[in-house]
PDB file of C-alpha atoms in Angstrom:
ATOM      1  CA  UNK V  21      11.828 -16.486  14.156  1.00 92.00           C
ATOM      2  CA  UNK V  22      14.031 -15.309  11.047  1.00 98.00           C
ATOM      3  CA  UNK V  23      13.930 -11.298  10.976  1.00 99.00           C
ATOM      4  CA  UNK V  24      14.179  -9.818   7.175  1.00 99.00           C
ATOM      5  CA  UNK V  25      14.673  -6.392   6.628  1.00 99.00           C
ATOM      6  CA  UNK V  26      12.535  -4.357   3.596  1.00 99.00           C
ATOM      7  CA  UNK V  27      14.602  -1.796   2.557  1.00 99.00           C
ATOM      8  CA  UNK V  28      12.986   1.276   1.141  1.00 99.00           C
ATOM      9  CA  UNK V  29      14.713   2.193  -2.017  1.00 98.00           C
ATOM     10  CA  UNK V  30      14.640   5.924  -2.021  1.00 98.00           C
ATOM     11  CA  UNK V  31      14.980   8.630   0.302  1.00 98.00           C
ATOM     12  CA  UNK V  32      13.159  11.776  -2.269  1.00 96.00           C
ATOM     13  CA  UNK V  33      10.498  13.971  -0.473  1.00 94.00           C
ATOM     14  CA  UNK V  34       7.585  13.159  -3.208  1.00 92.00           C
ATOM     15  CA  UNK V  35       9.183   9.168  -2.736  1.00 95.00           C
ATOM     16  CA  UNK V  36       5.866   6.395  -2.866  1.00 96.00           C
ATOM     17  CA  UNK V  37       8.395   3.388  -1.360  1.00 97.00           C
ATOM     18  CA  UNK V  38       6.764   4.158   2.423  1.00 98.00           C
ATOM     19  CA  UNK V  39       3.252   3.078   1.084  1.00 97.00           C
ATOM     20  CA  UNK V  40       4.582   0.905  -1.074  1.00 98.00           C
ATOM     21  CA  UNK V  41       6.690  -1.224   1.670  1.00 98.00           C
ATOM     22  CA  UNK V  42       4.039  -0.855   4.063  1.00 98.00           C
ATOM     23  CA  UNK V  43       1.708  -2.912   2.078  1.00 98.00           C
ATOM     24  CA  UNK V  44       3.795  -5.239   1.369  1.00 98.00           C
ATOM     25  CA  UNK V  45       4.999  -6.282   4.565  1.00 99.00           C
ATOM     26  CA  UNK V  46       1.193  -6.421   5.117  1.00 98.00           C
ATOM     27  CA  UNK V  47       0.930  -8.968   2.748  1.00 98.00           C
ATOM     28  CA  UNK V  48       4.130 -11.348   3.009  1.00 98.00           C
ATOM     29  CA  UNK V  49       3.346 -11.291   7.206  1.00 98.00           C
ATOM     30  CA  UNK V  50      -0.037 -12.363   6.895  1.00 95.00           C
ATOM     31  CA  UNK V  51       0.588 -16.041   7.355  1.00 95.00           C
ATOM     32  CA  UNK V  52       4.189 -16.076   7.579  1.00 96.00           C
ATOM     33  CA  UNK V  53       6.773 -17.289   9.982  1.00 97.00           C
ATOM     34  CA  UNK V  54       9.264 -14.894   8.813  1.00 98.00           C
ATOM     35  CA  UNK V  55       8.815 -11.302  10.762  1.00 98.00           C
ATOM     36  CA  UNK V  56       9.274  -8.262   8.329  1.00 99.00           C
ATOM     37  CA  UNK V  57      10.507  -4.811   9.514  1.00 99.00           C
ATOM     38  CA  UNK V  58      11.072  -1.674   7.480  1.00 99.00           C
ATOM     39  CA  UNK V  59      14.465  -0.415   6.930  1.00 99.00           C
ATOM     40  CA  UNK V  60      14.115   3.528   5.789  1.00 99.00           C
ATOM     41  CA  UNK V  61      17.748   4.484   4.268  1.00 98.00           C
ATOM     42  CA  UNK V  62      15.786   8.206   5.107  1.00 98.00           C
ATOM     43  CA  UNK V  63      16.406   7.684   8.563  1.00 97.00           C
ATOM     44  CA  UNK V  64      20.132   6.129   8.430  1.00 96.00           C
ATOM     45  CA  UNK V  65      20.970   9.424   6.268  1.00 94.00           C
ATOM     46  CA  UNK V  66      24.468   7.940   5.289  1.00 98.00           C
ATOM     47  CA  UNK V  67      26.955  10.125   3.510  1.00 98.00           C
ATOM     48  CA  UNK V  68      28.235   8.942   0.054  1.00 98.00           C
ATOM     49  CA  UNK V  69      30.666   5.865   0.577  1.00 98.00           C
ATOM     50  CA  UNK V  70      33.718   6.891   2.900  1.00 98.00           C
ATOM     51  CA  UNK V  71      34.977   4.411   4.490  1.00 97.00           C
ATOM     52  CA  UNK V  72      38.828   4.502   4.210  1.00 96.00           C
ATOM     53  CA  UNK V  73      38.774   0.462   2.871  1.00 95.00           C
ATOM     54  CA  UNK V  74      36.785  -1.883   0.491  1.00 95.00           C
ATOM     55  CA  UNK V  75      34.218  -3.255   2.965  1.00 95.00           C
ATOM     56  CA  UNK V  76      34.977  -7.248   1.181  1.00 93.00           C
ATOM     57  CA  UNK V  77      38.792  -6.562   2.531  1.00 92.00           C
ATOM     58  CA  UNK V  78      37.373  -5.819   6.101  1.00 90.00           C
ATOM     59  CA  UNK V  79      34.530  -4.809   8.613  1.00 90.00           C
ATOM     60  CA  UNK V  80      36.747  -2.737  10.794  1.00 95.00           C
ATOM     61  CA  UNK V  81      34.877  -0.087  10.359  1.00 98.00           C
ATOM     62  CA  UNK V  82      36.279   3.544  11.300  1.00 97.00           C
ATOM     63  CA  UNK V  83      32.826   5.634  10.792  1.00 98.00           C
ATOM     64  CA  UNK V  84      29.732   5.362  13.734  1.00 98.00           C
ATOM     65  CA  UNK V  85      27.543   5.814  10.596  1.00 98.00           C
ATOM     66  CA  UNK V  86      28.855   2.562   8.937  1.00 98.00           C
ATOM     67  CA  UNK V  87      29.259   0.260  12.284  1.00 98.00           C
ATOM     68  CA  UNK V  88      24.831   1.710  13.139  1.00 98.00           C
ATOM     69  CA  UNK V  89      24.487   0.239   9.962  1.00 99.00           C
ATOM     70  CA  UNK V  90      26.671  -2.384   9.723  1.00 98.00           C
ATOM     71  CA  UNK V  91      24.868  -3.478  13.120  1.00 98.00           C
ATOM     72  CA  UNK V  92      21.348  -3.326  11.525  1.00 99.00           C
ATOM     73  CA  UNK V  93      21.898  -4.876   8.667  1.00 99.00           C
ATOM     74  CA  UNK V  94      23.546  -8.214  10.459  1.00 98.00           C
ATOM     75  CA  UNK V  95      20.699  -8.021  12.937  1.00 99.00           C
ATOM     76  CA  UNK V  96      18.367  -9.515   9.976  1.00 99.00           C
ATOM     77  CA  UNK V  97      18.458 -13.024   7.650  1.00 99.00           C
ATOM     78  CA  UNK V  98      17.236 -11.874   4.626  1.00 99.00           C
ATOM     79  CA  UNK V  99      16.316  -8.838   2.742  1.00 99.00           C
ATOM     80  CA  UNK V 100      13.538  -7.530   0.659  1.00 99.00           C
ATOM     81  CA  UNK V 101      14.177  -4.073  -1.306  1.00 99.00           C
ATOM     82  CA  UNK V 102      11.485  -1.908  -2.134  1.00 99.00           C
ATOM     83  CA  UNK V 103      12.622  -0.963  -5.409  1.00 98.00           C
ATOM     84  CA  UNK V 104      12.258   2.272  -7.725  1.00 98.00           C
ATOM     85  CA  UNK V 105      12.975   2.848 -11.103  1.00 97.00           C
ATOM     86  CA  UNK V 106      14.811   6.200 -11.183  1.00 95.00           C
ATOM     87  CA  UNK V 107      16.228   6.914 -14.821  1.00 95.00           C
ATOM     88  CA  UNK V 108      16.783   3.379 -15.923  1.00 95.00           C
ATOM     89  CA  UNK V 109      18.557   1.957 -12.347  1.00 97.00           C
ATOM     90  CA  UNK V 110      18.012   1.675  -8.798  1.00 98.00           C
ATOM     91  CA  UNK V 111      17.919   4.568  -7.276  1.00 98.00           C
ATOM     92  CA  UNK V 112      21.927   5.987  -6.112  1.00 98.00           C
ATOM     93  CA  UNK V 113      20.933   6.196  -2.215  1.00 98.00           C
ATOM     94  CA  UNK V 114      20.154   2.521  -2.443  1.00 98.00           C
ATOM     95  CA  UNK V 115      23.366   1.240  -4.655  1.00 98.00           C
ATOM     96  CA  UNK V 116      25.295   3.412  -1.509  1.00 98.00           C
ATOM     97  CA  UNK V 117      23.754   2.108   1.505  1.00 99.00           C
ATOM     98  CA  UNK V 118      24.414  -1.525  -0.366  1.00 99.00           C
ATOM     99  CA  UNK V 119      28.354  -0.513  -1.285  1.00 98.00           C
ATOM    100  CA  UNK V 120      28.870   0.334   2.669  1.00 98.00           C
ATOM    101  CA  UNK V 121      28.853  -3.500   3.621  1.00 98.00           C
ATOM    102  CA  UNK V 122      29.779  -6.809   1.804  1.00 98.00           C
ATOM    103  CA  UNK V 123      29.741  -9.747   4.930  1.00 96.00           C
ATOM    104  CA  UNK V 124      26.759  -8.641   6.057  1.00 98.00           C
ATOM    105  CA  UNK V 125      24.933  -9.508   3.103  1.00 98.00           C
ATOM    106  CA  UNK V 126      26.993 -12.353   2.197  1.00 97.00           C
ATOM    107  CA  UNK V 127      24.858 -15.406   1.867  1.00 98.00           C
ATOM    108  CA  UNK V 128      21.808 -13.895   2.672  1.00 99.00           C
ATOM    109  CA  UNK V 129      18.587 -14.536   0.795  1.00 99.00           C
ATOM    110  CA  UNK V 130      17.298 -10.997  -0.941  1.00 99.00           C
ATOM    111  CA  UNK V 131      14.230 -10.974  -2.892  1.00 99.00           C
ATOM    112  CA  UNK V 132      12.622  -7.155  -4.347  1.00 99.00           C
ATOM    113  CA  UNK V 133       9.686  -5.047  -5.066  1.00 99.00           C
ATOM    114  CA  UNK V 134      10.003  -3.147  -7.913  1.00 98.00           C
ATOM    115  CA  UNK V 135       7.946  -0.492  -9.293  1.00 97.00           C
ATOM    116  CA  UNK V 136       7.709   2.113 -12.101  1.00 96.00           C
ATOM    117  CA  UNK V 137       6.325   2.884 -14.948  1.00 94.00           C
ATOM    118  CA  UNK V 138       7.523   0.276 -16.959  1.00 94.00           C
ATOM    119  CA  UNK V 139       6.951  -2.153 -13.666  1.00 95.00           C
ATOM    120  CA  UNK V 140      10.206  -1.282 -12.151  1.00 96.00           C
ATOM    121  CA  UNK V 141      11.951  -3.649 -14.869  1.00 97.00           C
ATOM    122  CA  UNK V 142      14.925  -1.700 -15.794  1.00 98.00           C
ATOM    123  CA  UNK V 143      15.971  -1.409 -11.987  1.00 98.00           C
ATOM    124  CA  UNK V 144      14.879  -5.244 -11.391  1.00 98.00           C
ATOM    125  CA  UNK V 145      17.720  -6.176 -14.294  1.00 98.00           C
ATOM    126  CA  UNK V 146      20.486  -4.087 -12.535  1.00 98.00           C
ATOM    127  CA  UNK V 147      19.673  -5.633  -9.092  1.00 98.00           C
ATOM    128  CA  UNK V 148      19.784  -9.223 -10.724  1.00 98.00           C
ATOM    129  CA  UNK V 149      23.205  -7.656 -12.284  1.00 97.00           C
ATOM    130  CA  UNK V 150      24.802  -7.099  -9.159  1.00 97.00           C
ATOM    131  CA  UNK V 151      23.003  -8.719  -6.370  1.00 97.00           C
ATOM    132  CA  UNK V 152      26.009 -11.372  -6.963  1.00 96.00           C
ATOM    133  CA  UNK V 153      28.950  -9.058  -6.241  1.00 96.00           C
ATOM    134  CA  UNK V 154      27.740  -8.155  -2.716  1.00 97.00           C
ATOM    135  CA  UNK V 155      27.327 -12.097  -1.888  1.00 96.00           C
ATOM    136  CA  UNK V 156      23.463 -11.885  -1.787  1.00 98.00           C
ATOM    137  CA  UNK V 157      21.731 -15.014  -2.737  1.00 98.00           C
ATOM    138  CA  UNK V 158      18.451 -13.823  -4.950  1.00 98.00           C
ATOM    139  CA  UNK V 159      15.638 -15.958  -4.910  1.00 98.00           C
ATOM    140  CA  UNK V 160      13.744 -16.769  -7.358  1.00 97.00           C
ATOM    141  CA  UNK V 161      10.489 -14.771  -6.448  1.00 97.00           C
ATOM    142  CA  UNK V 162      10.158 -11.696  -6.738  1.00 97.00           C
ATOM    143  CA  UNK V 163       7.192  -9.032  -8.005  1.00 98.00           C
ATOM    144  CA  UNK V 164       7.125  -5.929 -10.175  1.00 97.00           C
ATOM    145  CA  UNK V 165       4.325  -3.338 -10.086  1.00 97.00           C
ATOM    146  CA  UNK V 166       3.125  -0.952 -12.885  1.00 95.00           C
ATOM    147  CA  UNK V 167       2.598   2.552 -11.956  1.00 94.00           C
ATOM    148  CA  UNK V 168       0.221   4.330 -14.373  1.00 92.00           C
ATOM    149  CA  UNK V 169      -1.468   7.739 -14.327  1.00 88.00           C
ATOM    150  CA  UNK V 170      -4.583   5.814 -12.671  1.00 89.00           C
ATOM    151  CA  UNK V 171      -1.946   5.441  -9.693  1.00 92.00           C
ATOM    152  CA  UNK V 172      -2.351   8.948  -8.142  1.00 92.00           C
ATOM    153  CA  UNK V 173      -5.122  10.415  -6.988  1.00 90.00           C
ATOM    154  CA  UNK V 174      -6.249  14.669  -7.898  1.00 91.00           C
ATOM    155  CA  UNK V 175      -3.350  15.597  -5.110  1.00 90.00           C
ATOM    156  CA  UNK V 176      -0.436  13.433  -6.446  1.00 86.00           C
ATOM    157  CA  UNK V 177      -0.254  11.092  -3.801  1.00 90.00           C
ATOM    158  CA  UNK V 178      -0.203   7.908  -4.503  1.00 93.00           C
ATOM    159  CA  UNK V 179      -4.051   5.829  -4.489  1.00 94.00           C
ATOM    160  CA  UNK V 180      -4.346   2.753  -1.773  1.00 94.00           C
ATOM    161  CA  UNK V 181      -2.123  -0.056  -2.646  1.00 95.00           C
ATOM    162  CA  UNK V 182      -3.834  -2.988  -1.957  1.00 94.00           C
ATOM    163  CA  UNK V 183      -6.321  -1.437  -4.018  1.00 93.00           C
ATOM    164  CA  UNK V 184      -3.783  -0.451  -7.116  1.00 94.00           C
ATOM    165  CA  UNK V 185      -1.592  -3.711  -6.653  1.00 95.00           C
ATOM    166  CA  UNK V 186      -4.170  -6.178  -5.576  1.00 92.00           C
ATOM    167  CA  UNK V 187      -3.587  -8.676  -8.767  1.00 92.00           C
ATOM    168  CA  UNK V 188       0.623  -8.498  -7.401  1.00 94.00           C
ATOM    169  CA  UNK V 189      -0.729  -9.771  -4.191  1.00 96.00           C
ATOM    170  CA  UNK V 190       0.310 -13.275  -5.128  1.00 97.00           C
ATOM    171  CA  UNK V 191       3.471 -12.311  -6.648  1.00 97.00           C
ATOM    172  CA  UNK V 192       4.520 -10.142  -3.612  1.00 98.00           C
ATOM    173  CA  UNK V 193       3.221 -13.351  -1.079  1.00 98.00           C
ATOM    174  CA  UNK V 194       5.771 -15.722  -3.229  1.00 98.00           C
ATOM    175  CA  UNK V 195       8.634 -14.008  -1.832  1.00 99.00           C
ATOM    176  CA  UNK V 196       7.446 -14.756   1.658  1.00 98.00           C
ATOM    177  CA  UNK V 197       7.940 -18.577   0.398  1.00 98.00           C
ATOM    178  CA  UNK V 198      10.921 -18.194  -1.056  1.00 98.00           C
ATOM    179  CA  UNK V 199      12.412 -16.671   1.601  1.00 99.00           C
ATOM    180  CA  UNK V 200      11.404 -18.911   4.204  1.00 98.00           C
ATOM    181  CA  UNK V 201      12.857 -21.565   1.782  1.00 98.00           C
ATOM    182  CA  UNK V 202      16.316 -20.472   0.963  1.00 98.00           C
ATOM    183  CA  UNK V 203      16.566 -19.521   4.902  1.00 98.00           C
ATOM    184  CA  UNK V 204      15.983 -23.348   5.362  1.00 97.00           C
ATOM    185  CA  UNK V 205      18.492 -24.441   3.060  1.00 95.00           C
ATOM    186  CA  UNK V 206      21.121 -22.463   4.188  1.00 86.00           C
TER     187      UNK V 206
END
């Protein structure tokens, strides 16, 4: 069975990807043949880039930091990002952890979740922008889900997602498709 790894786009305290990545591996493995697992870039707590060479030139890596990671990330097939909008981009945590490695994400299918305000579609464009340059191959599924004020509940936190982002269902169940077809052509 082809592992893919949903990475959660943001590592802030008050940060919604959790919620948001848990329901959506709930809905791409319902059905699938593809098994999902979380990636929290929280828990790898990596360092701005310092690795003494490009990581296209080589993955000799020096750091432990960068071979853990290095090691997780070839460990899956694919990739789906849970994707914020913070001030126009993806979030800098996320463009890091991607900058650490280039071979292990070379020809592997990615696919993402955006979200924001504006449906997550400034950060969306500058993945598609770059998704190229680490060797990712970005299918041609992918969802985007508006936040609104109706979002959050009296405390802040964010309301139930399948109830918020029910009508995405069938965007966010594409990928799962997708996925499983660019795995099969490569």
């Amino acid at each position: 069975m082809s592992r893919i790894g949903v990475i959660l786009g943001s590592t802030r305290p008050n940060r919604i990807s959790p919620e948001i990545g848990q329901w959506a591996v709930q809905e791409l493995s319902n059905g699938s043949e593809l098994d999902y697992e979380i990636i929290d870039l929280k828990d790898l707590g990596l360092p701005v880039y310092d690795e003494p060479q490009s990581p296209r030139a080589s993955n000799d890596y020096q750091n432990e930091h960068t071979k853990k990671w290095s090691a997780l990330a070839n460990s899956f097939d694919g990739f789906v990002l849970i994707l914020p909008e913070y001030n126009g981009s993806i979030p800098g945590v996320l463009k890091n952890a991607l900058d650490y490695l280039y071979q292990e994400w070379e020809g592997k299918p990615v696919a993402y979740v955006s979200y924001g305000f504006g449906s997550g579609a400034n950060s969306a464009a500058a993945f598609e922008a770059i998704a190229s340059y680490y060797g990712f191959k970005l299918v041609d599924k992918n969802a985007k889900l508006q936040l609104s004020g109706d979002t959050y509940g009296a405390d802040g936190k964010l309301l139930d997602p399948a109830q918020i982002f029910g009508a995405q269902a069938a965007d966010v169940k594409a990928i799962d498709a997708a996925l499983k077809d660019a795995l099969a052509a490569s």
